[in-house]
Amino acid sequence: MIELTEKIRDIAKKLLKDGTVDVFIGYKKGSVPMMNEPVLIRNPDEADLLYWDSNCGLNLCNYLTGRTDRIGILATGCNSRSIVTHIIENQIRRDQLYIVGIPCTGMIDHRAVNRAVGHREITDITESDITFTVTGKGFQETFNKADYLQGNCKVCRHRNPVEYDEMIGEPVEEQKGIEPYSDVKNIEKMSCDDKNAFFRRLIDKCIRCYACRNACPLCYCPTCFVDESRPQWVGKSIDPTDTMTFHLLRAFHCAGRCTDCGACERVCPMGISMRQFTRKLNRDAEELFSWQAGLSLTERPPLDTYRSDDYNDFIK
Amino acid sequence: MKNLLEHTGLEPGRLHFSWISSAEATKFVKVAKEVSAAVRALGPAKYLVKRRAEVV
Amino acid sequence: MSEWEPKIITFLCNWCSYGAADLAGVSRFQYPPDFRIIRVPCSGRVSPKLILGAFRHGADGVWVSG
């Protein structure tokens, strides 16, 4: 991990010095362990702030929207797919970007680690290849990284960036034999009332802080539908109906665009698994339109084009 | 649209889509009857109806 | 009202289904009276927001027809 960090710093310095980019977007160590923050580096001297380990779960693509300068950006598999989505949605031009690809072996689920240490305060985390060690007051525990991956990383099929100008390190092997949508299938088997109850319980804790929306690279509308007041599409209360409407509409807005980067779940202060909404749409996009978001710069997304063989079984 | 709503527990007969040309009055009537029958069979909606604040 | 009657919010395209509904009326075809028809310039305009809005306000069913 540390050698990758060194490489990122070197590349960022080089790019900023020779003027290839005006700004470099990467991660820095957060003020709290396991919470690395995005950082925008403008000056080569600041490049030593950059950091890389398995706690870089936020999506850097968020910081690209509508920028007019030249940008260097660090991209894992899902980040690079979000960048591609941004490019085909005309939020950024490809020639503005210098994409530094980085192979990713998955991000650590900080909630699972906190549960594993009984919610004692963790003050430091160090990482080797396949294990990581957390330290706190009076304890130190080592875990296997594979057991504590984020839910989306466990079922990830695109660990290597799909689009990049330069690659740091060797591409990692993609995970094989994973069943990407087993949880969705389980829900599909439930009865109508059970599904309703499942999703009601799921969003029961939601406090409508919109952290999921803010962390999402796809949510770049200048005014979000939840903030519109004429007409007001959705109430601002935590009434279950309002919450459900918010989550449903948020998910619909991500249909065919979501790369399952897991940023929404990672930032949720209440630990809600809102990926259950978007994943159903991802699965539909894949099964009905053979589409996975952000894999190609030339193809248009399914909701953007008309084909005479489009799925239309639901129309009478 | 329909798929996700049903995934989260909306009854399948509540939401209908159809494609009817302006000359197809008979098809309109046929589909109208189907839609009405489907919704009647389900009874009043429970899902996602915003309740008025209860006044004590 | 002794018996429950469903309210079905119906979004009809001005050029297609609204015409069909009109023609059905002119031709004196009988069909159930449960529909609250909203005429839209194009059914492509009907977004998930509108459909969820209808359900939120207590619609028993929603029918979108183009």
PDB file of C-alpha atoms in Angstrom, chain A residues 184 187-188 192 195-196 199-200 241-242 244 248 251-252 277 280 284 288 311 314-316, chain B residues 1-11 16-19 27 31 34 47-50:
ATOM      1  CA  VAL A 184     -31.770  -9.038  -5.072  1.00  0.00           C
ATOM      2  CA  ILE A 187     -35.955 -10.273  -2.172  1.00  0.00           C
ATOM      3  CA  GLU A 188     -37.628 -11.074  -5.450  1.00  0.00           C
ATOM      4  CA  CYS A 192     -45.602  -8.522  -1.860  1.00  0.00           C
ATOM      5  CA  LYS A 195     -41.124  -6.943   0.350  1.00  0.00           C
ATOM      6  CA  ASN A 196     -43.009  -3.923   1.565  1.00  0.00           C
ATOM      7  CA  PHE A 199     -38.059  -2.017   2.629  1.00  0.00           C
ATOM      8  CA  ARG A 200     -39.992  -0.218   5.330  1.00  0.00           C
ATOM      9  CA  THR A 241     -44.049   7.674   2.888  1.00  0.00           C
ATOM     10  CA  ASP A 242     -41.771  10.640   2.365  1.00  0.00           C
ATOM     11  CA  MET A 244     -39.765   5.894   0.754  1.00  0.00           C
ATOM     12  CA  LEU A 248     -37.378   5.406  -4.726  1.00  0.00           C
ATOM     13  CA  ALA A 251     -32.852   5.192  -7.128  1.00  0.00           C
ATOM     14  CA  PHE A 252     -34.765   5.915 -10.338  1.00  0.00           C
ATOM     15  CA  PHE A 277     -32.812   0.047  -4.295  1.00  0.00           C
ATOM     16  CA  LYS A 280     -32.467  -3.904  -8.385  1.00  0.00           C
ATOM     17  CA  ASP A 284     -32.751  -4.910 -14.556  1.00  0.00           C
ATOM     18  CA  LEU A 288     -33.174  -6.443 -19.829  1.00  0.00           C
ATOM     19  CA  TYR A 311     -37.887  -4.480 -23.382  1.00  0.00           C
ATOM     20  CA  PHE A 314     -44.915  -4.263 -19.167  1.00  0.00           C
ATOM     21  CA  ILE A 315     -46.885  -2.339 -21.791  1.00  0.00           C
ATOM     22  CA  LYS A 316     -50.325  -3.636 -22.607  1.00  0.00           C
TER      23      LYS A 316
ATOM     24  CA  MET B   1     -40.253   1.942 -13.044  1.00  0.00           C
ATOM     25  CA  LYS B   2     -42.815  -0.737 -12.450  1.00  0.00           C
ATOM     26  CA  ASN B   3     -40.163  -3.293 -11.628  1.00  0.00           C
ATOM     27  CA  LEU B   4     -38.647  -1.383  -8.742  1.00  0.00           C
ATOM     28  CA  LEU B   5     -41.990  -0.378  -7.263  1.00  0.00           C
ATOM     29  CA  GLU B   6     -43.046  -3.970  -7.248  1.00  0.00           C
ATOM     30  CA  HIS B   7     -39.679  -4.981  -5.912  1.00  0.00           C
ATOM     31  CA  THR B   8     -40.284  -2.722  -2.931  1.00  0.00           C
ATOM     32  CA  GLY B   9     -43.742  -4.077  -2.345  1.00  0.00           C
ATOM     33  CA  LEU B  10     -46.284  -2.388  -4.568  1.00  0.00           C
ATOM     34  CA  GLU B  11     -48.939  -4.828  -5.696  1.00  0.00           C
ATOM     35  CA  HIS B  16     -50.420  -0.045 -15.666  1.00  0.00           C
ATOM     36  CA  PHE B  17     -48.873   1.074 -18.889  1.00  0.00           C
ATOM     37  CA  SER B  18     -50.455   0.749 -22.285  1.00  0.00           C
ATOM     38  CA  TRP B  19     -50.134   1.891 -25.828  1.00  0.00           C
ATOM     39  CA  LYS B  27     -58.872  -1.353 -27.244  1.00  0.00           C
ATOM     40  CA  VAL B  31     -57.812  -2.059 -21.336  1.00  0.00           C
ATOM     41  CA  GLU B  34     -58.833  -4.698 -17.280  1.00  0.00           C
ATOM     42  CA  TYR B  47     -48.752   1.411  -0.023  1.00  0.00           C
ATOM     43  CA  LEU B  48     -47.201   4.867   0.039  1.00  0.00           C
ATOM     44  CA  VAL B  49     -50.355   6.769   0.940  1.00  0.00           C
ATOM     45  CA  LYS B  50     -49.386   9.717   3.050  1.00  0.00           C
TER      46      LYS B  50
END
